[in-house]
XYZ file of C-alpha atoms in Angstrom:
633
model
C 213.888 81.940 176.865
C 213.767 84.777 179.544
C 210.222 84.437 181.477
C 211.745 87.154 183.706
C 208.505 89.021 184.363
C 208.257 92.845 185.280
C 206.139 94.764 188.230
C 205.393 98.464 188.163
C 205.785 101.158 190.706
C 203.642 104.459 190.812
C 205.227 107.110 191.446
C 203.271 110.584 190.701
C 201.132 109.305 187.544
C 204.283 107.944 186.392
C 204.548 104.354 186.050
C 208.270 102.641 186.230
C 208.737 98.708 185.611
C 211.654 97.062 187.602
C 212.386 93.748 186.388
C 210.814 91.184 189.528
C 214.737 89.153 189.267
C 215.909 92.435 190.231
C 213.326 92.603 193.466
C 213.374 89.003 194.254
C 217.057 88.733 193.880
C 217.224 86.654 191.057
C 219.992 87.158 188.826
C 220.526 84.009 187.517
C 224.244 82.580 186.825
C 227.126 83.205 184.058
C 227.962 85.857 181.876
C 224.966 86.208 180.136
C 222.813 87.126 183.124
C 224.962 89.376 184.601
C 225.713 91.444 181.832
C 221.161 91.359 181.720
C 221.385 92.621 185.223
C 223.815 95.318 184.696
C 221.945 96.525 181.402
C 218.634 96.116 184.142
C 220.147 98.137 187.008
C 221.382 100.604 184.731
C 218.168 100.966 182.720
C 216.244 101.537 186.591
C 218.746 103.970 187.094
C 217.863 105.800 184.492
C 214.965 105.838 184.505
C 214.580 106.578 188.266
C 217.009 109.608 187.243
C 214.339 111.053 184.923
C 211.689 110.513 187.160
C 212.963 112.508 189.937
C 214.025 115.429 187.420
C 210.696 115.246 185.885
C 208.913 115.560 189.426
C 211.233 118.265 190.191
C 210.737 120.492 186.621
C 207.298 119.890 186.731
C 206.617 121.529 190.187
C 204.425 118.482 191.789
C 202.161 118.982 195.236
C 202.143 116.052 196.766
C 198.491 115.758 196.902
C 195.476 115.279 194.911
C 193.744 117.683 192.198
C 190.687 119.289 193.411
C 187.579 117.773 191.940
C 183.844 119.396 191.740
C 180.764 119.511 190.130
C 177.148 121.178 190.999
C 175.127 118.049 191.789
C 174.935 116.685 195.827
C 174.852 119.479 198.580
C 174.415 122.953 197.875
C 174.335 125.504 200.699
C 172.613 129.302 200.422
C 174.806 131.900 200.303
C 174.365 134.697 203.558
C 174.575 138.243 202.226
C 174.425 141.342 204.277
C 171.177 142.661 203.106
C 167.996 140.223 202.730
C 167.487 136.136 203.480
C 170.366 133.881 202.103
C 170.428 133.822 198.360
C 169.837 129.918 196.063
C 172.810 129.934 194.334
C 172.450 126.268 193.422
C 172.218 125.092 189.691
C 169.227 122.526 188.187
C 170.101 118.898 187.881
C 171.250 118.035 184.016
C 168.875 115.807 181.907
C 170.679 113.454 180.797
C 174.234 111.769 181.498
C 176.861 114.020 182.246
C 179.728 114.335 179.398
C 183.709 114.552 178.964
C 185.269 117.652 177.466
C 186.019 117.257 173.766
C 187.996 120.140 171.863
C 185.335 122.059 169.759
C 185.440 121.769 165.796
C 187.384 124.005 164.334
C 186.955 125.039 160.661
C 190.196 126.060 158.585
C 190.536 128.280 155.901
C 191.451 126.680 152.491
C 195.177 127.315 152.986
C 194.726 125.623 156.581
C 194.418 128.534 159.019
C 192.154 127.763 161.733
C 188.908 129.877 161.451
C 188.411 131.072 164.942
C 186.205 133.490 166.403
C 187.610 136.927 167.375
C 186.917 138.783 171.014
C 187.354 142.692 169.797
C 187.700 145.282 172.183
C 184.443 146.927 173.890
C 185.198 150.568 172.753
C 185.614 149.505 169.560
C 182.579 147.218 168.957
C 180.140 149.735 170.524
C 180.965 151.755 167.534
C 179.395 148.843 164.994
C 175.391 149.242 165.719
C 174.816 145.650 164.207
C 176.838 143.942 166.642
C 175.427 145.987 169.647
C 171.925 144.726 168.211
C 172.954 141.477 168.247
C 174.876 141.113 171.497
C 171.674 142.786 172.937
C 169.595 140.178 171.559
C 171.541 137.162 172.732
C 171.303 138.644 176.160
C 167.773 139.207 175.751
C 167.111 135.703 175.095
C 168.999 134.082 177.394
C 167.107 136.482 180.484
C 163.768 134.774 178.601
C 164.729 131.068 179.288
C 162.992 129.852 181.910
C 164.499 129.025 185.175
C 164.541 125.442 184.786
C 167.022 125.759 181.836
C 170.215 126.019 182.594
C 171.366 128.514 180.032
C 168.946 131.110 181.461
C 170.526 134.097 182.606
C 169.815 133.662 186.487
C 171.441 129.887 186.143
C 174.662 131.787 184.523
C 174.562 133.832 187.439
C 174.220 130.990 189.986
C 177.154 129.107 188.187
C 179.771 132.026 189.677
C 177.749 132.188 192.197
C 177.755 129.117 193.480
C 181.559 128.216 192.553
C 182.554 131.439 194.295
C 180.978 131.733 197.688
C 182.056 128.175 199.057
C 178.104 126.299 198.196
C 179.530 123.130 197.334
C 181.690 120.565 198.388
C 185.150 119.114 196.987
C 184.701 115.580 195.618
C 187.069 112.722 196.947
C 186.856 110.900 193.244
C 186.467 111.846 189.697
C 182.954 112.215 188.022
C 180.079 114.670 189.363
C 178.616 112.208 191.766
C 182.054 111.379 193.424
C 181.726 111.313 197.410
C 181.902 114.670 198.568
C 184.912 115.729 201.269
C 183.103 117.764 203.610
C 186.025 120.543 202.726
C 183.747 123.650 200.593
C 184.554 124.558 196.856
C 185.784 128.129 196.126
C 187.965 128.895 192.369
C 189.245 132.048 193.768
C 192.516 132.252 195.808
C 194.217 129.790 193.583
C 195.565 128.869 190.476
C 192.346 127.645 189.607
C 190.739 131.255 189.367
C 191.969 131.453 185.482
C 191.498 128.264 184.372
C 187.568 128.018 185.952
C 186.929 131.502 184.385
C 188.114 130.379 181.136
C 185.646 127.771 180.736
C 182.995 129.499 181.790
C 183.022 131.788 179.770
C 183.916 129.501 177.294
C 180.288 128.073 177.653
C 178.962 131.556 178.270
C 179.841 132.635 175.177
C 178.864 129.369 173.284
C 175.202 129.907 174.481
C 174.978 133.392 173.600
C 175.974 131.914 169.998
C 173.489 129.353 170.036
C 170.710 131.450 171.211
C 171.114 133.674 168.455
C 172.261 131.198 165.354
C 175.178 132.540 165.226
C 178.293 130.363 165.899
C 181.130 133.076 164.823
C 179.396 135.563 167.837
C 182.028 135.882 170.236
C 182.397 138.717 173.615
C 183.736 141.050 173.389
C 186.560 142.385 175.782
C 186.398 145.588 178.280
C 189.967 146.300 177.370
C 190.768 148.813 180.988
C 194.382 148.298 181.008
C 194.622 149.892 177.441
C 196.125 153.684 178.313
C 196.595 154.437 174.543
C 193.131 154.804 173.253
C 190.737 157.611 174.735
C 188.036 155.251 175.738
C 189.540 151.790 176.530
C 190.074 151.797 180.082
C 186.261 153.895 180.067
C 183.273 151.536 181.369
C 182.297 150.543 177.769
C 178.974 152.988 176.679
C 177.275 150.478 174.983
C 176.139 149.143 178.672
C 174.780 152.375 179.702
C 171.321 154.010 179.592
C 170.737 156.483 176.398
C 173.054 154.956 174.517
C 171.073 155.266 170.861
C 171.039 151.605 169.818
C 168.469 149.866 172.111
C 171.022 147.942 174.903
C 168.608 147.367 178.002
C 169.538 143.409 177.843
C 173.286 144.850 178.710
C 172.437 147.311 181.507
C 172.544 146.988 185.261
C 171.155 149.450 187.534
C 173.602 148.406 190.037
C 176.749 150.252 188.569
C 178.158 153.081 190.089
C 176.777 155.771 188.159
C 180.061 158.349 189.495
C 181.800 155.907 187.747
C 180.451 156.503 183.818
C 182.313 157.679 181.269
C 184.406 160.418 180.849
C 185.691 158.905 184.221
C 188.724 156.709 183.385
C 188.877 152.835 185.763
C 191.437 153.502 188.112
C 193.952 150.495 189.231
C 194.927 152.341 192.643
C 191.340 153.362 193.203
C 190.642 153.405 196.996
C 186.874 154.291 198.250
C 187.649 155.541 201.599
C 189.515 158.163 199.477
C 187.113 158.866 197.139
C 184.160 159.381 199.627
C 186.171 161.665 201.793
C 186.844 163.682 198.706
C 190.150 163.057 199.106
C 190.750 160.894 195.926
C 191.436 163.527 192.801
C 194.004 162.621 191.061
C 194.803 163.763 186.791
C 193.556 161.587 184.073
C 197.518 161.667 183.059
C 198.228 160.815 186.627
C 195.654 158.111 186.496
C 196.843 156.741 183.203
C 200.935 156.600 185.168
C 199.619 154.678 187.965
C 197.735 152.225 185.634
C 200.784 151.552 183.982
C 202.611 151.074 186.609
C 200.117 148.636 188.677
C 199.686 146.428 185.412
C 203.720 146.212 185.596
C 203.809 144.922 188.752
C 200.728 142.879 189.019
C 201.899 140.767 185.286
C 205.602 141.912 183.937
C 207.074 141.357 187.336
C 205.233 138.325 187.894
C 207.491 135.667 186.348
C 206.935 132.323 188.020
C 203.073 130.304 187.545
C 203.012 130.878 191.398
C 203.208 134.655 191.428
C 200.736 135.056 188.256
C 198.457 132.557 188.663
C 198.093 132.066 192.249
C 199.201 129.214 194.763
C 198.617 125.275 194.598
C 194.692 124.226 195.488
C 194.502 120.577 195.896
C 192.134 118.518 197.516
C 191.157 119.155 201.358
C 192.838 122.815 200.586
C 189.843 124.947 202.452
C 190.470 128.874 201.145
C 187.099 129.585 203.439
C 188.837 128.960 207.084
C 189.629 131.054 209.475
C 192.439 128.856 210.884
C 195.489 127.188 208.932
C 196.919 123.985 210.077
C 200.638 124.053 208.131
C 202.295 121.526 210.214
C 199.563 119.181 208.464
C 200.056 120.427 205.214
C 197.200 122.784 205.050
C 197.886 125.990 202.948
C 196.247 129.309 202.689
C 194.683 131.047 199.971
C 196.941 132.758 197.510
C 195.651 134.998 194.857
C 197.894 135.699 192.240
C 198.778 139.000 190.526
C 196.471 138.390 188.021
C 193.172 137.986 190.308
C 194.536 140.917 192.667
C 194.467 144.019 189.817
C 191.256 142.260 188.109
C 188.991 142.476 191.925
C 190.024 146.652 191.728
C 187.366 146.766 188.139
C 184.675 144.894 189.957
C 185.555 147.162 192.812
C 185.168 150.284 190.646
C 182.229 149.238 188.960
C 180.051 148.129 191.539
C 177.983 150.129 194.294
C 180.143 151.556 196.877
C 179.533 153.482 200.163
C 175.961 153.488 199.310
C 173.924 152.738 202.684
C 171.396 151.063 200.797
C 173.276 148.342 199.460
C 175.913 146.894 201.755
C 177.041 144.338 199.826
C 177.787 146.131 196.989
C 176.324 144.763 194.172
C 176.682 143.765 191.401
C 180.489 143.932 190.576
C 181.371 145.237 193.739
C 180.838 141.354 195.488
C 181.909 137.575 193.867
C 178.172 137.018 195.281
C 176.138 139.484 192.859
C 179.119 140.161 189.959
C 177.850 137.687 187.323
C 174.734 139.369 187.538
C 175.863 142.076 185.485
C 176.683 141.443 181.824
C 179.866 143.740 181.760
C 181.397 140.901 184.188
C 181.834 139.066 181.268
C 183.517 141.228 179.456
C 185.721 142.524 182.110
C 186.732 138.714 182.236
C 187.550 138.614 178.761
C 190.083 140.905 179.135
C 191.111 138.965 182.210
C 191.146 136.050 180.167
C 193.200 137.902 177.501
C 195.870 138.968 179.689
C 197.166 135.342 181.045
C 197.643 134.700 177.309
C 199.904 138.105 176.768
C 201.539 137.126 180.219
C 203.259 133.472 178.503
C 204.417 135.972 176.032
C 206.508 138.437 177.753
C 210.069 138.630 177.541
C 212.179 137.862 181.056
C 213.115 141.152 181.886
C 213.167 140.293 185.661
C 215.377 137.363 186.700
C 219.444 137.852 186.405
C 219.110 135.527 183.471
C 216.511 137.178 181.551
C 216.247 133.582 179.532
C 213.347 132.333 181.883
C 210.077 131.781 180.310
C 206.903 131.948 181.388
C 204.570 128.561 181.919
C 201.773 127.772 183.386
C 201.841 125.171 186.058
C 202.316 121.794 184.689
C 201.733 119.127 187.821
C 199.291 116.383 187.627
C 197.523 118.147 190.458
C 196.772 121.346 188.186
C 196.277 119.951 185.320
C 193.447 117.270 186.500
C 191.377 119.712 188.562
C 188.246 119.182 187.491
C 184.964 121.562 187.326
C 181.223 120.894 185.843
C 179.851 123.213 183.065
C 176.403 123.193 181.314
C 176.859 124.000 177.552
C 174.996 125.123 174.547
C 172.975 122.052 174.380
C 172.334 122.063 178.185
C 174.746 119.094 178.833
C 176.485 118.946 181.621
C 180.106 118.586 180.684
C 183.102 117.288 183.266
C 186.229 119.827 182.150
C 189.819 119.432 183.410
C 192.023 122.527 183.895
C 194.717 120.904 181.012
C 191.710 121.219 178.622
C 191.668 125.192 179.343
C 195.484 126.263 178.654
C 195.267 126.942 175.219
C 192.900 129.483 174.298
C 193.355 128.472 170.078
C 192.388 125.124 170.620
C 188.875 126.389 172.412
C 188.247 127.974 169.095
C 188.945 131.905 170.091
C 191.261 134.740 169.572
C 192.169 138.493 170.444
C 191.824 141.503 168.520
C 195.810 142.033 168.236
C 196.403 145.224 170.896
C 199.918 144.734 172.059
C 200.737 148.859 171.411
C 199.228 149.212 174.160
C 199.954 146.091 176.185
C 203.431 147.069 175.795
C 202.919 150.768 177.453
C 202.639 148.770 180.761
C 205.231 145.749 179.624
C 207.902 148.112 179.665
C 206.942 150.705 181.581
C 209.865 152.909 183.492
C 208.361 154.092 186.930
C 210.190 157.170 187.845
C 213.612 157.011 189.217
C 214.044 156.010 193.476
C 213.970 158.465 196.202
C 217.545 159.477 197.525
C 216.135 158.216 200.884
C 215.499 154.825 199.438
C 219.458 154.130 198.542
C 220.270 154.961 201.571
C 217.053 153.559 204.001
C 218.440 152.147 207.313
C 216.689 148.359 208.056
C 218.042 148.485 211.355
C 215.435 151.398 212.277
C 212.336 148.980 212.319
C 211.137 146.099 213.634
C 211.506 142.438 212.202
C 207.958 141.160 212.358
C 207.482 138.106 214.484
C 207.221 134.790 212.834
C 204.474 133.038 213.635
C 203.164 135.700 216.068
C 200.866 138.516 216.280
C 202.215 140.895 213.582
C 199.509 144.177 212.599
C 198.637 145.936 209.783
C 196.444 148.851 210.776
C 194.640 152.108 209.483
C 197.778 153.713 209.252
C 201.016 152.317 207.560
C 203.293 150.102 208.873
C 207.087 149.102 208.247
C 208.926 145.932 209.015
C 212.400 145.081 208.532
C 213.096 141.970 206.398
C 216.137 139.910 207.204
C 217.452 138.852 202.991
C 219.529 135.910 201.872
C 221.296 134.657 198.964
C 219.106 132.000 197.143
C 220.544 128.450 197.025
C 220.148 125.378 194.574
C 217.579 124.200 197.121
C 215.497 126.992 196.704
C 215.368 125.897 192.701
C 213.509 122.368 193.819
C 210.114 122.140 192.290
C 210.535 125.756 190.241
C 211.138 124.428 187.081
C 214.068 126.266 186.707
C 218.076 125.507 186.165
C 219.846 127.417 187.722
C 219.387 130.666 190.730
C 219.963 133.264 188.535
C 216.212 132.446 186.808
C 214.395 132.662 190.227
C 212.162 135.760 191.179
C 212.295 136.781 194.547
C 209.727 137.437 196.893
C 208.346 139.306 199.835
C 205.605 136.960 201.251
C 202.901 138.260 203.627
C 201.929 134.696 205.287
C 198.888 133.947 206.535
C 196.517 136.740 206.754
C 193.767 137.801 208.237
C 190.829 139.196 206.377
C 187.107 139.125 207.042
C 185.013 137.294 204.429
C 182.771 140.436 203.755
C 185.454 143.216 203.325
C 187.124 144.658 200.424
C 190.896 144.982 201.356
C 193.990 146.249 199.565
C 197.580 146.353 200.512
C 200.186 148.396 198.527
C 203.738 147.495 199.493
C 206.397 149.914 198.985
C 210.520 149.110 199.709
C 212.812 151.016 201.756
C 210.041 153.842 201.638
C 208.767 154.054 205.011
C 206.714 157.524 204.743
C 204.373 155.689 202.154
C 201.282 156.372 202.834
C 197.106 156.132 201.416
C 198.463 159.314 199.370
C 201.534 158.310 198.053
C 201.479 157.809 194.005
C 202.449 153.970 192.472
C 204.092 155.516 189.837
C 206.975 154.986 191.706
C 210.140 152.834 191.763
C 209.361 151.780 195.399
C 206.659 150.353 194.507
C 206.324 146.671 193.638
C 202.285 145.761 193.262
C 198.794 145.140 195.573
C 196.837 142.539 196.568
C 192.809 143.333 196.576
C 190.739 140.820 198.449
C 186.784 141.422 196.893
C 183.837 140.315 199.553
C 182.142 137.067 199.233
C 179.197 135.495 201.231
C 180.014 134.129 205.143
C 180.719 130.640 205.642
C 178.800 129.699 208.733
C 175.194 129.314 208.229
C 174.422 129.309 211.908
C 174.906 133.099 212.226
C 172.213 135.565 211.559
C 173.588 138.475 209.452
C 173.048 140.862 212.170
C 176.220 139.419 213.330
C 178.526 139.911 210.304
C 180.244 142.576 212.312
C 181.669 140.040 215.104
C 185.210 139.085 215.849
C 184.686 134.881 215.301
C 186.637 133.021 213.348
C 184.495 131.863 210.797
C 183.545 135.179 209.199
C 187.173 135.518 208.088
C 189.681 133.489 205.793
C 193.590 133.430 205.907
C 195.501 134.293 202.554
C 198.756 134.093 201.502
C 200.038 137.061 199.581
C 203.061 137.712 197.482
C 205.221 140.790 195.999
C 208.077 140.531 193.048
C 211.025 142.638 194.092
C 213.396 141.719 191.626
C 212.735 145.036 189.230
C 212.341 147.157 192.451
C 215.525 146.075 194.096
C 217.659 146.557 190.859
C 216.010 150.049 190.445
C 217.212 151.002 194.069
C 220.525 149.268 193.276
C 220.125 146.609 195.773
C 222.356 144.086 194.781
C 223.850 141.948 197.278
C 221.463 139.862 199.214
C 222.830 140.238 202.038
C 221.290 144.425 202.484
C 218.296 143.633 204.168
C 215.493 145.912 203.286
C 212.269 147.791 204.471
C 208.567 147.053 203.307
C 205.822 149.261 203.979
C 202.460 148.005 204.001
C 199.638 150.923 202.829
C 195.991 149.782 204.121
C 194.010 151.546 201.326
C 190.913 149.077 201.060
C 188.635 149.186 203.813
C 185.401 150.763 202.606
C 184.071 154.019 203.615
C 181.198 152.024 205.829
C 183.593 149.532 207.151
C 185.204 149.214 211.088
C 188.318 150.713 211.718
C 189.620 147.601 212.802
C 192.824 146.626 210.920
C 194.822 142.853 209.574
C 196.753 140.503 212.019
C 199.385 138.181 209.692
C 201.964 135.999 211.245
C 204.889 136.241 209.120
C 206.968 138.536 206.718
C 209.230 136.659 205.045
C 211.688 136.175 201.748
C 211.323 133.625 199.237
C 212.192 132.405 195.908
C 210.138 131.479 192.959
C-alpha cells in the first residue's frame, strides 16, 4: 500500500498538494515507482501551469483586500464652515451578521420576481408612488437618532465611509485590529461596489418602513438625451410640486439649476459665474453624449471603469506616495469621474455663505439630500450597461468587459445596518450581480445607445498633422504643472508587448486599451477639480466644445473633509501636505487615435490638459503631477 502522504502549498487562495516523496526525495525503487513519480511530477506540473495562468487572467495584487466596519475609532470630519461634524454610526444590538442573498420570489413559470428601479421623470408622473416615496422618507427622518435606519445615521454611513473617519482592519470581522491606515471607498474600485450595497440597504429600509417590500428607488436617469426631462433635476424633489414631497426636498440645491435647465457633463462653475458658460440645450445634449462615450464606451478594461486596485495599507488620504514600497495612489475610474460633475451641478456653488458646498456639491454633506440616492441609482445602473457593451475599442473588438476578479477585490469587506437594524459584514463578490440582490432597471437602452455609439465630429486638419516635437516631454518623476491656463506635453508612444498583457486578463495585444496616465497628482482635499484632455489639439482651451474627436474624457475630483485634525479650519487655505491627496488618473485613446488616423505606435502624440474645475471662490493656484506617461490595459 502507498502511505505516500501529501503537503500543501498556498499560493494566492489557491491551495496545491505536492506529494512529500517528491519533497523529501523519496521515489522509491523499480518500475512501478517511477512511472508514480513521473505521473506525480507531471501532475505538479500541471497544475503549477494552471496556477500561474490563473494568477495571471485573474489580475491578482499581491496584497491583502481592504477590510472595514463602523465599530472602534471614529474621527470628526473638519468642514470649512462650523465645528467638525459626528459622522460616526451607533453601535449594533446584537451580534453582527454575514451577507446572505435575499429571497427571491419567482413567478409560476420560474421568472424571478424582482423589484424594478424606473426612471425619476417618469415616476414623478404616478402621484401614488410620489406619496409613497414621500412617506418612506418621512418616516425614516422620524426615527430617532439612536436607530440606525434614521435618516441622519444614513447620512453618517457615506459620511463616515467617505471622508477617511475610520480605520482599515488588519483581519476579517468588525472588531478586527485596526491598521492605523484611514478608510475612504472613493478613488478605487471599491467606489461601485460600496455604493451598491448601500443603497442596497437604503432601499430595503425605505421598504420596510412603509410595508412595502416591492418599493424600490427610483433612478435620476441624466445621461438620457432622448427624453425632454431625463437629464432635468427630477420635479418631484422640488418645492410646489402639487403632490405633497417636503420629505424629498433639500434647501441646499442650486436653485439656477431647476428645471427647464438641462445637467450638464462639461459644466464648469468658474464659467458659469463669470457668465461665460452659455452654451444650446442641443449643444449641451452633444457634449453629454460625447462625455458619457468617453467616460464608459471607451473604458474597456475593470481598471479604466472601475477605478484602480485598493488593498490593505493603500492610504487614498496622503499627501505623499511611497511607490518604491508598493504604495499606490488613488485612481478614480471613469465611472466615479462623470458621476462627481451631477453632485457638482446640484449642489451650492459660488455661494459665499456656504463654502463647502452642500449638500451634493461635497462627499461630506451629499447623502444628506435624498436625490443622492437616486443620482446613485443611475450610477449604479450604468456599471451594469457598461458589462454589456460591445468592444468597439481594442483592434480585436472580441474583448469583453469584466469586473475585476482577484481575491483582493472580491473579499473587500464593508459593514451595513439593514432593515432589521443588524449589522451585516458584506464582501464586494456579494455585490456584482445586481439580479441576485433582488433588483432591476426599467429597460432604457434607446437612449443608452445615443452615447454607446456616439460619432463626435470629424478631427481638425491641424490634428493629422500636429508636430510632437514642438512641446515639451514632461519630466518623470519631477515637478511637472498644470495651471490656470492649458498646458501641452509631448508623449513619447510605443508598441505594446506580451508583457504588457500580464495580469490584464487578456490573450493577446490586440485586446489591450491604451492609455495616457497622469501619475501622481496633486489636488487639495477641499477643491473641486476637473481636467479635460484633448490629443494633438494644443489650442484647447476652458472654451473649447467635447463634442470633439480630440477629445478623449475628464477626471472630476469632488471635495471631502481634511485629514489632519490638528489644524483649525482657518488654515484650509495653506500649502501643507496633509490638506491634499495624490491621484492617479487615466484617459482611453484608442477611439481618439483611430479617429485622427494614428496608427503606428511609434507617432508620438500631444495631450493638452484643460483646468476647468477650480471654483469661482477658489486660489488661483494650479496641480503639480510627476509623470505623463503611456500604458496598456
Amino acid at each position: 500500500m502507498d502511505t505516500d502522504m501529501t503537503t500543501s502549498v498556498s499560493s494566492f487562495g489557491s491551495l496545491i498538494r505536492i506529494p512529500q516523496s517528491l519533497l523529501h526525495g523519496k521515489v522509491g525503487s523499480g518500475r512501478s515507482s517511477a512511472s508514480k513519480t513521473r505521473q506525480h511530477l507531471k501532475w505538479a506540473v500541471y497544475t503549477c501551469a494552471f496556477v500561474f495562468c490563473l494568477q495571471a487572467l485573474l489580475e491578482v495584487v499581491e496584497a491583502d483586500p481592504v477590510l472595514a466596519s463602523s465599530l472602534g475609532s471614529c474621527k470628526p470630519v473638519p468642514v470649512l464652515k462650523g465645528a467638525p461634524l459626528h459622522c460616526c454610526l451607533p453601535a449594533p444590538k446584537r451580534l453582527t451578521i454575514r451577507f446572505t442573498f435575499p429571497f427571491i420570489p419567482r413567478t409560476l413559470l420560474g421568472r424571478p420576481i424582482l423589484r424594478e428601479r424606473k426612471p425619476a421623470h417618469i415616476l414623478q408622473k404616478d402621484p401614488e408612488y410620489v406619496r409613497k416615496y414621500n412617506l418612506a422618507y418621512a418616516r425614516m427622518k422620524a426615527l430617532p437618532d439612536t436607530d440606525p435606519r434614521s435618516f441622519l445615521n444614513q447620512w453618517r454611513v457615506h459620511c463616515s465611509f467617505c471622508n477617511e473617519a475610520f480605520q482599515q482592519r488588519k483581519t476579517p470581522g468588525p472588531l478586527g485590529p485596526e491598521t492605523g491606515v484611514l478608510l475612504q471607498v472613493h478613488y478605487s474600485w471599491t467606489f461601485l461596489p460600496w455604493h451598491r450595497m448601500y443603497l442596497y440597504y437604503h432601499e430595503r429600509i425605505l421598504a420596510s418602513l412603509i410595508n412595502d417590500p416591492t418599493f424600490a428607488l427610483p433612478f435620476w436617469n441624466w445621461d438620457n438625451q432622448l427624453d425632454k426631462d431625463a437629464a432635468k433635476m427630477p420635479a418631484m424633489f422640488l418645492p410646489k410640486f402639487g403632490i405633497p414631497n417636503a420629505a424629498l426636498f433639500d434647501e441646499f440645491r442650486n436653485s439656477n439649476h431647476y428645471p427647464p435647465k438641462i445637467l450638464y457633463l462639461g459644466y464648469n462653475s468658474k464659467l458659469e459665474a463669470e457668465g461665460q458658460q452659455n452654451l444650446t440645450d442641443q449643444q449641451i445634449k452633444y457634449e453629454n453624449l460625447c462625455v458619457m462615450y468617453n467616460q464608459v464606451t471607451t473604458k474597456i478594461s475593470a481598471r479604466d471603469f472601475l477605478g484602480g486596485p485598493y488593498v490593505v495599507g493603500t492610504d487614498n488620504s496622503a499627501a505623499t506616495v511611497n511607490v518604491s514600497a508598493g504604495e499606490t495612489p488613488g485612481e478614480s475610474g471613469g465611472m466615479e469621474s462623470v458621476h462627481n460633475v451631477a453632485h457638482e451641478w446640484t449642489g451650492l456653488i459660488n455661494d459665499p455663505d456656504h463654502p463647502d458646498n452642500e449638500d451634493m456639491g461635497n462627499f461630506i454633506y451629499a447623502a444628506r439630500d435624498p436625490i443622492f440616492y437616486t443620482h446613485h441609482s443611475n450610477v449604479d445602473r450604468l456599471w451594469d450597461v457598461w458589462k454589456t457593451i460591445p468592444d468597439k475599442v481594442t483592434k480585436s473588438g472580441i474583448r469583453k468587459r469584466m469586473d475585476y476578479m482577484s481575491r483582493d477585490f472580491l473579499d473587500t469587506e464593508f459593514t451595513f445596518f439593514d432593515e432589521n437594524q443588524n449589522m451585516v459584514i458584506v464582501k464586494v463578490r456579494d455585490s456584482l450581480d445586481s439580479s441576485k440582490l433582488g433588483y432591476k432597471y426599467t429597460d432604457v437602452s434607446e437612449s443608452d445607445k445615443m452615447w454607446i455609439y456616439y460619432e463626435p465630429l470629424p478631427a481638425q486638419e491641424s490634428s493629422k498633422t500636429c508636430n510632437s516635437s514642438e512641446y515639451p516631454a514632461p519630466v518623470p518623476s519631477g515637478y511637472n504643472y498644470i495651471g490656470m491656463d492649458p498646458v501641452s506635453f509631448k508623449l513619447d508612444r510605443r508598441a505594446p508587448t506580451t508583457e504588457d498583457c500580464r495580469g490584464k486578463g487578456v490573450n493577446n495585444v490586440d485586446q489591450l486599451q491604451e492609455d495616457v496616465v497622469l501619475e501622481r497628482v496633486k489636488i487639495p482635499h477641499l477643491e473641486y477639480a476637473r481636467f479635460d484632455v484633448f490629443i494633438n489639439y494644443p489650442a484647447a482651451n476652458r472654451w473649447t466644445h467635447l463634442y470633439m474627436s480630440e477629445y478623449v474624457g475628464t477626471f472630476t475630483h469632488l471635495p471631502s473633509g481634511m485629514v489632519d485634525m490638528s489644524k483649525s479650519v482657518s488654515e484650509s487655505s495653506s500649502e501643507s501636505d496633509d490638506k491634499f491627496r495624490i491621484v492617479t488618473i487615466r484617459y482611453s485613446v484608442n477611439a481618439a487615435l483611430k479617429r485622427l488616423g494614428i496608427t503606428d505606435y511609434n507617432t508620438d502624440i500631444v495631450v493638452t490638459v484643460v483646468s476647468k474645475g477650480k471654483r469661482n471662490s477658489s486660489p488661483t493656484t494650479g496641480f503639480t503631477f510627476s509623470n505623463l506617461k503611456q500604458d496598456f490595459q
